[in-house]
Tab-separated table of C-alpha atoms in Angstrom:
chain	number	residue	atom	x	y	z
A	194	UNK	CA	-2.093	-6.554	-15.879
A	195	UNK	CA	0.499	-3.577	-15.015
A	196	UNK	CA	0.845	0.153	-16.885
A	197	UNK	CA	4.446	2.156	-16.445
A	198	UNK	CA	4.373	4.260	-13.514
A	199	UNK	CA	4.081	7.211	-15.389
A	200	UNK	CA	2.104	9.054	-12.922
A	201	UNK	CA	5.179	9.187	-10.864
A	202	UNK	CA	6.890	11.178	-9.288
A	203	UNK	CA	4.596	11.389	-6.316
A	204	UNK	CA	5.436	14.588	-4.909
A	205	UNK	CA	3.867	16.350	-1.584
A	206	UNK	CA	4.370	19.755	-0.672
A	207	UNK	CA	3.704	21.128	2.856
A	208	UNK	CA	1.131	18.334	3.401
A	209	UNK	CA	-1.018	18.501	6.754
A	210	UNK	CA	-4.130	16.826	7.911
A	211	UNK	CA	-6.143	17.561	11.367
A	212	UNK	CA	-9.335	15.823	12.428
A	213	UNK	CA	-11.082	18.702	14.361
A	214	UNK	CA	-8.612	20.280	16.820
A	215	UNK	CA	-6.559	16.707	16.621
A	216	UNK	CA	-3.448	17.674	14.378
A	217	UNK	CA	-2.088	14.338	12.514
A	218	UNK	CA	0.175	15.243	9.977
A	219	UNK	CA	2.301	18.786	9.511
A	220	UNK	CA	4.489	19.854	6.837
A	221	UNK	CA	5.107	16.906	4.715
A	222	UNK	CA	7.547	17.041	1.882
A	223	UNK	CA	7.951	13.670	0.229
A	224	UNK	CA	8.739	12.754	-3.185
A	225	UNK	CA	8.020	9.083	-4.303
A	226	UNK	CA	9.557	7.877	-7.314
A	227	UNK	CA	9.247	4.831	-9.387
A	228	UNK	CA	11.823	1.651	-8.238
A	229	UNK	CA	11.742	-0.793	-5.362
A	230	UNK	CA	9.131	-0.611	-2.360
A	231	UNK	CA	8.546	2.230	-0.221
A	232	UNK	CA	8.006	1.416	3.151
A	233	UNK	CA	6.249	3.790	5.688
A	234	UNK	CA	7.316	3.316	9.451
A	235	UNK	CA	7.125	4.910	12.609
A	236	UNK	CA	5.582	4.441	15.964
A	237	UNK	CA	1.650	3.812	16.521
A	238	UNK	CA	0.030	7.439	16.439
A	239	UNK	CA	2.634	8.442	13.793
A	240	UNK	CA	0.194	9.176	11.183
A	241	UNK	CA	1.302	6.344	8.445
A	242	UNK	CA	-2.445	5.058	7.490
A	243	UNK	CA	-3.808	8.876	7.416
A	244	UNK	CA	-0.632	9.597	5.430
A	245	UNK	CA	-1.334	6.488	2.705
A	246	UNK	CA	-4.994	7.381	2.528
A	247	UNK	CA	-4.175	11.256	1.628
A	248	UNK	CA	-1.665	9.719	-1.205
A	249	UNK	CA	-4.514	7.517	-2.211
A	250	UNK	CA	-7.065	10.275	-2.379
A	251	UNK	CA	-8.998	8.894	0.167
A	252	UNK	CA	-8.813	11.953	2.421
A	253	UNK	CA	-8.152	15.596	1.607
A	254	UNK	CA	-5.362	17.355	3.197
A	255	UNK	CA	-6.083	20.191	5.335
A	256	UNK	CA	-3.007	22.299	4.428
A	257	UNK	CA	-0.289	21.585	1.249
A	258	UNK	CA	-1.033	19.732	-1.900
A	259	UNK	CA	-0.569	16.677	-3.894
A	260	UNK	CA	1.212	16.349	-7.021
A	261	UNK	CA	1.244	13.282	-9.580
A	262	UNK	CA	3.886	13.348	-12.654
A	263	UNK	CA	4.069	16.867	-12.081
A	264	UNK	CA	-0.003	17.834	-12.368
A	265	UNK	CA	-1.796	18.332	-8.846
A	266	UNK	CA	-4.338	15.782	-7.739
A	267	UNK	CA	-5.332	12.631	-7.524
A	268	UNK	CA	-4.309	9.885	-10.578
A	269	UNK	CA	-7.548	7.898	-9.788
A	270	UNK	CA	-6.561	5.424	-12.736
A	271	UNK	CA	-3.318	4.667	-12.062
A	272	UNK	CA	-3.283	3.605	-8.681
A	273	UNK	CA	-4.793	1.473	-5.974
A	274	UNK	CA	-5.058	0.403	-2.312
A	275	UNK	CA	-5.374	-2.720	-0.153
A	276	UNK	CA	-5.911	-2.334	3.267
A	277	UNK	CA	-5.056	-4.473	6.494
A	278	UNK	CA	-8.733	-6.060	6.353
A	279	UNK	CA	-9.862	-6.255	2.642
A	280	UNK	CA	-13.303	-5.286	1.649
A	281	UNK	CA	-14.908	-7.801	-0.516
A	282	UNK	CA	-17.990	-8.457	-2.452
A	283	UNK	CA	-20.216	-11.254	-0.806
A	284	UNK	CA	-19.491	-13.162	-4.508
A	285	UNK	CA	-16.920	-15.763	-5.547
A	286	UNK	CA	-13.393	-14.658	-5.716
A	287	UNK	CA	-13.282	-14.323	-9.186
A	288	UNK	CA	-16.236	-12.140	-9.515
A	289	UNK	CA	-14.457	-9.994	-7.345
A	290	UNK	CA	-11.619	-9.463	-9.507
A	291	UNK	CA	-14.076	-9.057	-12.245
A	292	UNK	CA	-16.098	-6.103	-10.983
A	293	UNK	CA	-13.476	-3.719	-10.859
A	294	UNK	CA	-12.301	-4.516	-14.410
A	295	UNK	CA	-15.944	-3.575	-15.436
A	296	UNK	CA	-16.132	-0.489	-13.531
A	297	UNK	CA	-13.092	0.549	-15.496
A	298	UNK	CA	-14.130	0.221	-18.526
A	299	UNK	CA	-12.149	-2.999	-19.410
A	300	UNK	CA	-13.954	-4.717	-22.581
A	301	UNK	CA	-16.136	-7.837	-21.460
A	302	UNK	CA	-13.786	-9.838	-23.560
A	303	UNK	CA	-10.250	-9.161	-21.852
A	304	UNK	CA	-11.868	-9.550	-18.274
A	305	UNK	CA	-11.715	-13.010	-17.631
A	306	UNK	CA	-8.488	-13.741	-18.810
A	307	UNK	CA	-7.057	-10.651	-17.106
A	308	UNK	CA	-9.059	-11.833	-13.540
A	309	UNK	CA	-7.686	-15.408	-14.064
A	310	UNK	CA	-4.197	-14.239	-14.480
A	311	UNK	CA	-4.354	-12.166	-11.469
A	312	UNK	CA	-5.570	-15.142	-9.399
A	313	UNK	CA	-3.449	-17.646	-10.676
A	314	UNK	CA	-0.901	-14.366	-9.754
A	315	UNK	CA	-1.522	-14.928	-6.071
A	316	UNK	CA	-2.303	-18.679	-6.233
A	317	UNK	CA	-6.121	-18.939	-5.867
A	318	UNK	CA	-6.937	-20.349	-9.015
A	319	UNK	CA	-8.329	-23.108	-7.612
A	320	UNK	CA	-10.566	-21.277	-5.568
A	321	UNK	CA	-11.728	-18.763	-7.750
A	322	UNK	CA	-15.339	-20.277	-7.054
A	323	UNK	CA	-15.375	-20.240	-3.852
A	324	UNK	CA	-17.218	-17.389	-1.896
A	325	UNK	CA	-14.793	-14.488	-1.161
A	326	UNK	CA	-15.775	-14.157	2.850
A	327	UNK	CA	-15.150	-17.819	3.119
A	328	UNK	CA	-11.289	-17.459	2.338
A	329	UNK	CA	-9.024	-17.327	5.093
A	330	UNK	CA	-7.552	-13.951	6.249
A	331	UNK	CA	-4.357	-14.851	3.891
A	332	UNK	CA	-6.483	-15.921	1.028
A	333	UNK	CA	-8.564	-12.894	1.177
A	334	UNK	CA	-5.471	-10.279	1.474
A	335	UNK	CA	-3.958	-12.429	-1.867
A	336	UNK	CA	-7.623	-11.545	-3.420
A	337	UNK	CA	-7.133	-8.358	-2.741
A	338	UNK	CA	-3.959	-7.947	-4.052
A	339	UNK	CA	-5.135	-9.747	-7.210
A	340	UNK	CA	-8.013	-7.424	-7.924
A	341	UNK	CA	-5.537	-4.313	-7.304
A	342	UNK	CA	-3.403	-6.134	-9.741
A	343	UNK	CA	-5.351	-7.273	-12.407
A	344	UNK	CA	-6.810	-3.358	-12.841
A	345	UNK	CA	-3.273	-2.815	-14.034
A	346	UNK	CA	-2.268	0.142	-11.377
A	347	UNK	CA	1.041	1.416	-11.677
A	348	UNK	CA	1.303	2.620	-7.881
A	349	UNK	CA	-0.055	0.256	-4.864
A	350	UNK	CA	-0.552	1.459	-1.444
A	351	UNK	CA	-0.649	-1.297	0.824
A	352	UNK	CA	-1.747	-0.110	4.687
A	353	UNK	CA	-0.333	-3.021	6.966
A	354	UNK	CA	-1.541	-5.799	4.636
A	355	UNK	CA	0.429	-8.775	6.967
A	356	UNK	CA	-0.728	-7.137	10.186
A	357	UNK	CA	-3.178	-9.928	11.095
A	358	UNK	CA	-1.725	-12.659	9.443
A	359	UNK	CA	0.351	-15.867	10.734
A	360	UNK	CA	3.870	-16.291	9.319
A	361	UNK	CA	3.223	-18.298	6.370
A	362	UNK	CA	0.605	-15.909	5.077
A	363	UNK	CA	2.852	-12.964	5.449
A	364	UNK	CA	5.410	-15.205	3.419
A	365	UNK	CA	2.652	-15.525	0.772
A	366	UNK	CA	1.757	-11.803	0.581
A	367	UNK	CA	5.166	-10.509	0.920
A	368	UNK	CA	6.408	-13.019	-2.223
A	369	UNK	CA	3.140	-11.252	-4.212
A	370	UNK	CA	4.905	-7.733	-3.601
A	371	UNK	CA	8.649	-8.633	-4.676
A	372	UNK	CA	7.002	-10.046	-8.058
A	373	UNK	CA	4.821	-6.943	-8.385
A	374	UNK	CA	7.587	-4.998	-7.910
A	375	UNK	CA	10.207	-6.680	-10.022
A	376	UNK	CA	7.363	-5.966	-12.751
A	377	UNK	CA	7.616	-2.495	-12.152
A	378	UNK	CA	4.841	-1.873	-9.874
A	379	UNK	CA	5.848	0.949	-7.393
A	380	UNK	CA	4.961	-0.104	-4.165
A	381	UNK	CA	4.198	2.150	-1.366
A	382	UNK	CA	3.756	0.185	1.948
A	383	UNK	CA	2.857	1.070	5.896
A	384	UNK	CA	4.154	-1.866	8.170
A	385	UNK	CA	4.759	-1.987	11.961
A	386	UNK	CA	6.697	-4.796	11.124
A	387	UNK	CA	10.910	-3.928	11.107
A	388	UNK	CA	11.861	-7.110	9.707
A	389	UNK	CA	9.717	-6.958	6.914
A	390	UNK	CA	10.690	-3.492	6.343
A	391	UNK	CA	14.481	-4.851	6.128
A	392	UNK	CA	13.261	-7.387	3.791
A	393	UNK	CA	10.716	-5.516	1.124
A	394	UNK	CA	12.226	-1.957	1.133
A	395	UNK	CA	14.206	0.040	-1.342
A	396	UNK	CA	13.903	3.460	0.699
A	397	UNK	CA	12.196	4.225	4.067
A	398	UNK	CA	10.426	6.967	5.314
A	399	UNK	CA	10.222	7.108	9.179
A	400	UNK	CA	7.123	9.016	10.550
A	401	UNK	CA	7.141	10.651	14.182
A	402	UNK	CA	4.349	12.620	15.287
A	403	UNK	CA	3.128	13.417	12.204
A	404	UNK	CA	6.545	14.711	10.808
A	405	UNK	CA	8.525	12.860	8.446
A	406	UNK	CA	12.065	12.581	10.349
A	407	UNK	CA	13.416	10.731	7.494
A	408	UNK	CA	13.321	9.422	4.134
A	409	UNK	CA	16.494	7.683	2.928
A	410	UNK	CA	17.717	4.505	1.420
A	411	UNK	CA	16.676	1.532	3.485
A	412	UNK	CA	20.381	0.280	3.771
A	413	UNK	CA	21.597	3.436	5.079
A	414	UNK	CA	18.707	3.888	7.487
A	415	UNK	CA	18.891	0.644	8.888
A	416	UNK	CA	22.784	1.046	9.328
A	417	UNK	CA	23.148	4.919	10.538
A	418	UNK	CA	19.505	6.718	11.197
A	419	UNK	CA	20.089	10.245	11.117
A	420	UNK	CA	17.676	10.979	14.277
A	421	UNK	CA	17.696	9.833	17.568
A	422	UNK	CA	13.857	9.119	17.589
A	423	UNK	CA	14.610	6.383	14.757
A	424	UNK	CA	17.656	5.078	16.418
A	425	UNK	CA	14.992	4.800	19.446
A	426	UNK	CA	12.467	3.242	17.161
A	427	UNK	CA	14.991	0.294	15.441
A	428	UNK	CA	15.982	-0.537	19.277
A	429	UNK	CA	12.349	-0.960	20.239
A	430	UNK	CA	12.346	1.850	22.735
A	431	UNK	CA	9.686	4.188	20.951
A	432	UNK	CA	6.556	2.152	20.418
A	433	UNK	CA	4.051	5.679	20.333
A	434	UNK	CA	4.588	8.949	20.148
């Protein structure tokens, strides 16, 4: 279910984005390499979700460029994204996993086995025939992760995947993230939960007012943030920019 992350590193140079007269991201220089999960954190309105959508290719930058593995543009076949509120088809859980495999051109004989392995990975084998939209919120998020994993994406963008989940569902999602990362999938994830960032991050990107103020190894960032803004954020004193 996984392909090597040969599309990495992901590099942005002078990346910016504006919506009309509102500037959301400015001069973002960032390198995302293979390895442990990269967690993007920052106060509300910092631009975390917009940055993830730019990296995924859902939005086009208004300035700067994005390069995958040394090449400009997007890496559509090598990466996938899971949103805070997953978009699911009005079909069974299994059909939701099979559908993108068909779109990706996976041979028919291989689709069922890949989909079943993906559902097993996220603990949904017993619910394969249940309508996806009747699943609980946590089950729907796990299904979205199964769908992404089945495609073999080497890079997986997760936009606050646990924001609406209870603690038990959050733990289940985190366990899947840890497993995928251990298998070689590069996770790039936004979160508002500092505890989650501490549990999952190999490195941390700290955004404030649309700029990357820090990008450091997680242990170093949490122990001794380099910017006053990051220090204030970790103390709970900076909730929005």
